[in-house]
Coordinates of C-alpha atoms and ligand atoms in Angstrom, one line a residue:
M8 CA 14.4 28.9 17.5
S9 CA 12.0 26.0 17.9
K10 CA 9.8 25.6 21.0
V11 CA 9.7 21.8 20.4
K12 CA 11.2 19.8 23.3
T13 CA 9.3 16.5 22.8
I14 CA 8.5 14.8 19.5
G15 CA 5.9 12.0 19.1
V16 CA 6.3 9.5 16.2
L17 CA 3.8 7.0 14.8
T18 CA 3.3 4.8 11.8
S19 CA 0.0 4.7 10.1
G20 CA -1.8 2.9 7.3
G21 CA -0.4 0.0 5.3
D22 CA 3.1 -0.8 6.6
A23 CA 6.1 -0.5 4.3
P24 CA 9.6 -1.8 4.4
G25 CA 11.9 1.1 5.5
M26 CA 9.5 2.4 8.2
N27 CA 11.8 1.1 10.9
A28 CA 14.8 2.8 9.3
C29 CA 12.8 6.0 9.3
I30 CA 11.8 5.6 13.0
R31 CA 15.4 4.9 13.8
A32 CA 16.6 8.1 12.1
V33 CA 13.9 10.2 13.8
V34 CA 14.7 8.8 17.2
R35 CA 18.5 9.0 17.0
Y36 CA 18.6 12.5 15.3
A37 CA 16.2 13.9 17.8
L38 CA 18.0 12.5 20.8
H39 CA 21.3 13.7 19.3
N40 CA 19.8 17.2 19.3
G41 CA 18.6 17.0 22.9
L42 CA 14.9 16.4 22.2
K43 CA 12.7 13.8 23.9
V44 CA 11.0 11.2 21.7
K45 CA 7.8 9.4 22.4
G46 CA 6.6 6.4 20.4
I47 CA 2.9 5.9 19.7
K48 CA 1.9 2.4 18.9
R49 CA -0.7 1.3 16.3
G50 CA -1.1 4.6 14.5
Y51 CA -4.1 6.9 15.3
A52 CA -5.9 4.0 16.9
G53 CA -3.1 3.6 19.5
L54 CA -3.0 7.3 20.0
L55 CA -6.7 7.3 21.1
E56 CA -5.8 4.4 23.5
E57 CA -2.8 6.4 24.8
E58 CA -0.4 3.6 23.8
I59 CA 2.5 6.0 24.3
F60 CA 6.0 5.3 25.6
E61 CA 9.4 7.1 25.6
F62 CA 12.5 6.3 23.6
T63 CA 15.2 7.1 26.1
H64 CA 18.3 5.9 24.4
R65 CA 19.6 5.4 20.8
S66 CA 19.9 1.7 21.6
D67 CA 16.1 1.6 21.8
V68 CA 16.1 1.5 18.0
A69 CA 19.2 -0.7 17.5
E70 CA 19.0 -3.7 15.2
I71 CA 15.9 -2.5 13.3
I72 CA 17.2 -0.9 10.1
H73 CA 17.2 -4.2 8.3
R74 CA 13.7 -5.2 9.5
G75 CA 10.6 -4.9 7.4
G76 CA 7.3 -3.8 9.1
T77 CA 7.2 -1.3 11.9
I78 CA 8.2 -1.7 15.6
L79 CA 5.5 0.8 16.4
F80 CA 2.8 -1.3 14.8
T81 CA 0.2 0.3 12.6
A82 CA -3.5 0.4 12.1
R83 CA -6.2 2.0 10.0
S84 CA -8.4 4.0 12.4
K85 CA -11.9 4.5 11.2
E86 CA -12.7 6.6 14.3
F87 CA -10.1 9.1 13.5
F88 CA -12.2 10.3 10.6
E89 CA -14.8 11.6 13.1
D90 CA -14.4 15.0 14.7
E91 CA -14.9 13.9 18.2
Y92 CA -12.1 11.3 18.0
R93 CA -9.7 13.7 16.3
K94 CA -10.3 16.2 19.1
K95 CA -9.7 13.4 21.7
G96 CA -6.4 12.6 19.8
A97 CA -5.3 16.3 20.0
E98 CA -6.1 16.4 23.7
I99 CA -4.1 13.2 24.4
I100 CA -1.1 14.7 22.4
K101 CA -1.2 17.8 24.6
K102 CA -1.7 15.8 27.8
H103 CA 1.5 13.8 27.0
E104 CA 3.3 17.1 26.4
I105 CA 4.2 16.2 22.9
D106 CA 5.1 19.4 21.1
A107 CA 5.1 18.0 17.6
L108 CA 3.9 14.7 16.0
I109 CA 5.7 12.9 13.2
V110 CA 3.4 10.8 11.1
I111 CA 4.9 8.1 8.8
G112 CA 2.2 6.9 6.4
G113 CA 0.3 7.4 3.2
N114 CA -2.5 9.6 1.8
G115 CA -5.0 8.7 4.5
S116 CA -2.6 9.3 7.3
Y117 CA -1.7 12.7 5.8
K118 CA -5.4 13.6 5.9
G119 CA -5.6 12.7 9.6
A120 CA -2.4 14.7 10.2
E121 CA -3.8 17.8 8.5
D122 CA -6.9 17.4 10.7
L123 CA -4.7 17.4 13.8
A124 CA -2.9 20.5 12.5
K125 CA -6.3 22.3 12.3
L126 CA -6.7 21.4 16.0
G127 CA -3.4 23.1 16.8
I128 CA -1.1 20.2 16.8
N129 CA 2.2 20.7 15.0
V130 CA 2.5 17.7 12.6
I131 CA 5.2 16.6 10.1
G132 CA 4.3 14.0 7.5
L133 CA 6.8 11.4 6.1
P134 CA 5.8 9.4 3.0
G135 CA 5.6 5.8 4.2
T136 CA 3.8 3.6 1.7
I137 CA 4.8 1.0 -1.0
D138 CA 2.3 2.7 -3.4
L139 CA 4.3 5.8 -4.5
D140 CA 0.9 7.4 -4.8
I141 CA 1.6 10.6 -2.8
G142 CA 1.3 13.6 -5.2
S143 CA 3.9 15.8 -3.5
T144 CA 6.8 13.4 -3.6
E145 CA 8.8 11.5 -6.2
Y146 CA 9.6 8.8 -3.7
T147 CA 7.7 6.9 -0.9
I148 CA 9.4 4.7 1.6
G149 CA 8.8 1.0 0.7
F150 CA 8.4 1.4 -3.0
D151 CA 11.8 0.1 -4.1
T152 CA 11.6 -2.9 -1.9
S153 CA 8.1 -3.7 -3.1
V154 CA 9.1 -3.4 -6.8
N155 CA 12.1 -5.7 -6.2
I156 CA 9.8 -8.3 -4.5
V157 CA 7.5 -8.2 -7.6
M158 CA 10.4 -8.4 -10.0
D159 CA 11.8 -11.5 -8.1
A160 CA 8.3 -13.1 -8.3
I161 CA 8.0 -12.3 -12.0
N162 CA 11.4 -13.9 -12.6
R163 CA 10.2 -17.1 -10.9
I164 CA 6.8 -17.1 -12.7
R165 CA 8.6 -16.5 -16.0
D166 CA 10.5 -19.8 -15.6
T167 CA 7.4 -21.9 -15.2
S168 CA 5.4 -19.8 -17.7
N169 CA 8.1 -20.5 -20.3
S170 CA 8.4 -24.2 -19.5
H171 CA 4.6 -24.7 -20.0
E172 CA 4.3 -22.2 -22.9
R173 CA 1.6 -20.4 -21.0
C174 CA 0.2 -16.9 -20.6
S175 CA 0.8 -15.8 -17.0
L176 CA -0.8 -12.9 -15.3
V177 CA 0.7 -11.4 -12.1
E178 CA -1.5 -9.1 -10.0
V179 CA 0.3 -6.5 -7.9
M180 CA -0.6 -4.0 -5.2
G181 CA -0.6 -0.2 -5.5
R182 CA -4.2 0.6 -4.4
H183 CA -5.6 2.9 -7.0
A184 CA -2.3 3.7 -8.7
G185 CA -0.2 1.8 -11.2
H186 CA 3.3 2.7 -10.1
I187 CA 4.4 -0.7 -8.7
A188 CA 2.9 -2.4 -11.8
L189 CA 4.7 0.0 -14.2
W190 CA 8.1 -0.2 -12.6
A191 CA 8.0 -3.9 -11.8
G192 CA 6.5 -4.6 -15.3
I193 CA 9.4 -2.9 -17.0
A194 CA 12.0 -4.4 -14.6
G195 CA 10.4 -7.9 -15.1
G196 CA 10.2 -7.5 -18.9
A197 CA 6.4 -7.9 -19.0
D198 CA 4.8 -8.2 -22.4
L199 CA 1.8 -6.2 -21.2
I200 CA 1.2 -3.9 -18.2
L201 CA -2.4 -3.2 -17.2
L202 CA -2.7 0.0 -15.2
P203 CA -5.8 1.7 -13.6
E204 CA -4.7 5.0 -15.2
H205 CA -5.4 3.4 -18.6
K206 CA -8.3 1.1 -17.7
D207 CA -10.8 2.9 -19.9
T208 CA -8.6 2.6 -23.0
I209 CA -7.9 -1.1 -22.9
T210 CA -10.6 -3.7 -23.9
D211 CA -10.7 -7.4 -23.4
D212 CA -10.2 -7.7 -27.1
D213 CA -7.0 -5.6 -26.9
I214 CA -5.6 -8.0 -24.3
V215 CA -6.5 -11.1 -26.2
H216 CA -5.1 -9.6 -29.4
A217 CA -1.8 -8.8 -27.6
V218 CA -1.5 -12.4 -26.4
L219 CA -2.2 -13.8 -29.9
E220 CA 0.4 -11.3 -31.3
D221 CA 2.9 -12.8 -28.9
K222 CA 2.0 -16.3 -30.1
R223 CA 2.3 -15.3 -33.7
A224 CA 5.7 -13.8 -33.0
D225 CA 6.8 -17.2 -31.7
H226 CA 7.1 -16.0 -28.1
T227 CA 7.2 -19.2 -26.0
H228 CA 5.0 -17.5 -23.4
S229 CA 3.3 -14.3 -22.4
L230 CA 3.7 -12.4 -19.2
I231 CA 1.2 -9.8 -18.1
V232 CA 1.4 -7.6 -15.0
V233 CA -2.0 -6.4 -13.7
A234 CA -2.2 -3.5 -11.1
E235 CA -4.8 -4.3 -8.5
G236 CA -6.5 -1.0 -9.5
F237 CA -7.0 -2.5 -13.0
G238 CA -8.0 -5.8 -11.4
G239 CA -9.7 -8.9 -12.7
S240 CA -6.7 -11.0 -13.3
D241 CA -8.6 -14.2 -12.5
R242 CA -11.4 -13.3 -14.9
L243 CA -8.9 -12.3 -17.6
A244 CA -7.0 -15.6 -17.2
K245 CA -10.2 -17.5 -18.0
L246 CA -11.1 -15.2 -20.9
I247 CA -7.7 -15.4 -22.5
E248 CA -7.6 -19.2 -22.3
E249 CA -11.1 -19.5 -23.7
R250 CA -10.4 -17.0 -26.5
T251 CA -6.9 -18.1 -27.5
G252 CA -6.7 -21.7 -26.5
I253 CA -3.4 -20.9 -24.6
E254 CA -3.1 -22.3 -21.1
T255 CA -3.4 -19.2 -18.8
R256 CA -2.7 -18.8 -15.1
S257 CA -2.9 -15.9 -12.7
T258 CA -1.0 -15.2 -9.5
T259 CA -1.9 -12.5 -7.0
L260 CA 1.2 -11.5 -5.0
G261 CA -0.7 -9.7 -2.3
Y262 CA 1.0 -9.1 1.0
L263 CA 4.3 -10.6 -0.1
Q264 CA 4.9 -7.0 -1.4
R265 CA 4.7 -5.4 2.0
G266 CA 7.3 -7.4 3.9
G267 CA 11.0 -8.3 3.8
S268 CA 14.2 -6.5 4.5
P269 CA 14.2 -3.0 3.0
T270 CA 16.5 -2.4 0.1
A271 CA 19.5 0.0 0.4
L272 CA 17.5 2.7 -1.5
D273 CA 14.6 2.5 1.0
R274 CA 16.9 2.5 4.0
V275 CA 18.8 5.6 2.8
H276 CA 15.7 7.5 1.7
A277 CA 14.0 6.6 5.0
T278 CA 17.0 7.7 7.0
M279 CA 17.4 11.0 5.2
M280 CA 13.7 11.8 5.3
G281 CA 13.5 11.0 9.0
V282 CA 16.4 13.3 9.7
K283 CA 14.8 16.0 7.6
A284 CA 11.6 15.8 9.6
V285 CA 13.5 16.5 12.8
E286 CA 15.5 19.3 11.1
V287 CA 12.4 21.2 10.0
L288 CA 11.1 21.0 13.6
L289 CA 14.4 22.3 15.0
E290 CA 14.2 25.2 12.5
G291 CA 10.8 26.1 14.1
K292 CA 8.7 25.1 11.1
E293 CA 5.2 23.7 11.6
N294 CA 2.8 21.5 9.7
R295 CA 5.1 20.3 6.9
I296 CA 5.3 17.3 4.6
I297 CA 8.7 15.9 3.8
N298 CA 9.1 15.2 0.1
Y299 CA 11.8 14.0 -2.3
R300 CA 11.7 16.1 -5.5
N301 CA 14.4 16.8 -8.1
G302 CA 17.0 14.9 -6.1
K303 CA 16.4 16.9 -2.9
Y304 CA 14.7 16.3 0.4
I305 CA 12.4 19.3 0.9
D306 CA 9.4 20.2 3.0
D307 CA 6.0 21.6 1.8
D308 CA 3.1 23.1 3.7
I309 CA 0.8 20.1 4.7
H310 CA -2.3 21.6 3.1
E311 CA -0.6 22.5 -0.2
A312 CA 1.1 19.0 -0.3
N313 CA -2.2 17.2 0.3
Q314 CA -3.7 19.0 -2.7
M315 CA -0.9 17.9 -5.1
I316 CA -1.8 15.0 -7.4
K317 CA 0.5 12.8 -9.5
G318 CA -0.2 10.3 -12.3
I319 CA 2.0 7.6 -13.6
D320 CA 5.0 8.6 -15.8
E321 CA 3.3 8.4 -19.2
N322 CA 6.6 8.4 -21.0
M323 CA 7.7 5.3 -19.1
Y324 CA 4.3 3.7 -19.9
E325 CA 4.7 4.4 -23.7
I326 CA 8.2 3.0 -23.6
S327 CA 7.1 -0.1 -21.7
K328 CA 4.7 -0.9 -24.6
I329 CA 7.4 -0.7 -27.2
V330 CA 10.2 -2.6 -25.4
G331 CA 7.9 -5.0 -23.5
Ligands
LIG404 O1 -1.3 1.1 0.8 C1 -0.5 -0.1 0.8 C2 -1.4 -1.2 0.4 O2 -0.6 -2.4 0.4 C3 -2.1 -1.1 -1.0 O3 -1.2 -1.3 -2.1 C4 -3.2 -2.1 -0.9 O4 -4.2 -1.9 -1.7 C5 -3.6 -1.9 0.6 O5 -2.5 -1.4 1.3 C6 -4.1 -3.1 1.3 O6 -4.6 -2.6 2.5 P1 -4.7 -3.6 3.8 O7 -3.3 -3.9 4.3 O8 -5.5 -2.7 4.9 O9 -5.4 -4.8 3.4

């Protein structure tokens, strides 16, 4: 049986639509099972400032499932990568009688969580990032909402690109990974998708050639999705216009991709993962990462999970080149 009586929960790193649905599930499932729940504001930075409060009733997380962002706020804490601050964080967790800490965040947040585990804190990680770039899971909370935002933006840009018979580049987030670009590029019907994972195999000439091929094939316009990890969409726009004579414009979507009401998929995954995090604590497990693999919500050892790496789906990428 678990010795956990009080759970702490925080959100860390870039916010992601669905984080509130996850917080809501953690709080309500924990309270339902007789546990206490403390919220920690502003991620690890807030932990170090002891910005800690108690969720006392399920109504404390009412009316948030549909809201983007995170009611706990989030931050990227540089201090937390230093030993003395991590030790301070562990001491604060113990001082507040928190028996286990649930961290909702991405890769960087998981590293901080593993450091806390090494200091004797029982931590559970939940994959909260729009990037889908956590190697141990096939899904991260926020990804679907972000892809749909990009697809909607592509639909809008497609109209004006078509009217002006232009070449249009759309730069999207994803940090060093190309998952958002690949999925949104396929969903948006992009003619070309530029991914960091293939940056070394694509030259400027290849890109110019692809745009000219579109022209020769009587496409009224070209639409290119550029992952931020590939980068250079402004430079490429100038280069394409100079080399092809086709009017070319670029749009960087930026932080539009991080907000808005989470989709049903994000809300459901966030809810089920949040519940799974509390369940593994009730089972007496320690230092686990909650993952979605092969259609199931599972938990892996935090150290093993943090070693796992994942590239893009190369088959999807090949198909995108043929049907794009
Ligand atoms: O990790 C999510 C993300 O939106 C990345 O896609 C992006 O590169 C990064 O965060 C931006 O970080 P910040 O919000 O700190 O500017």
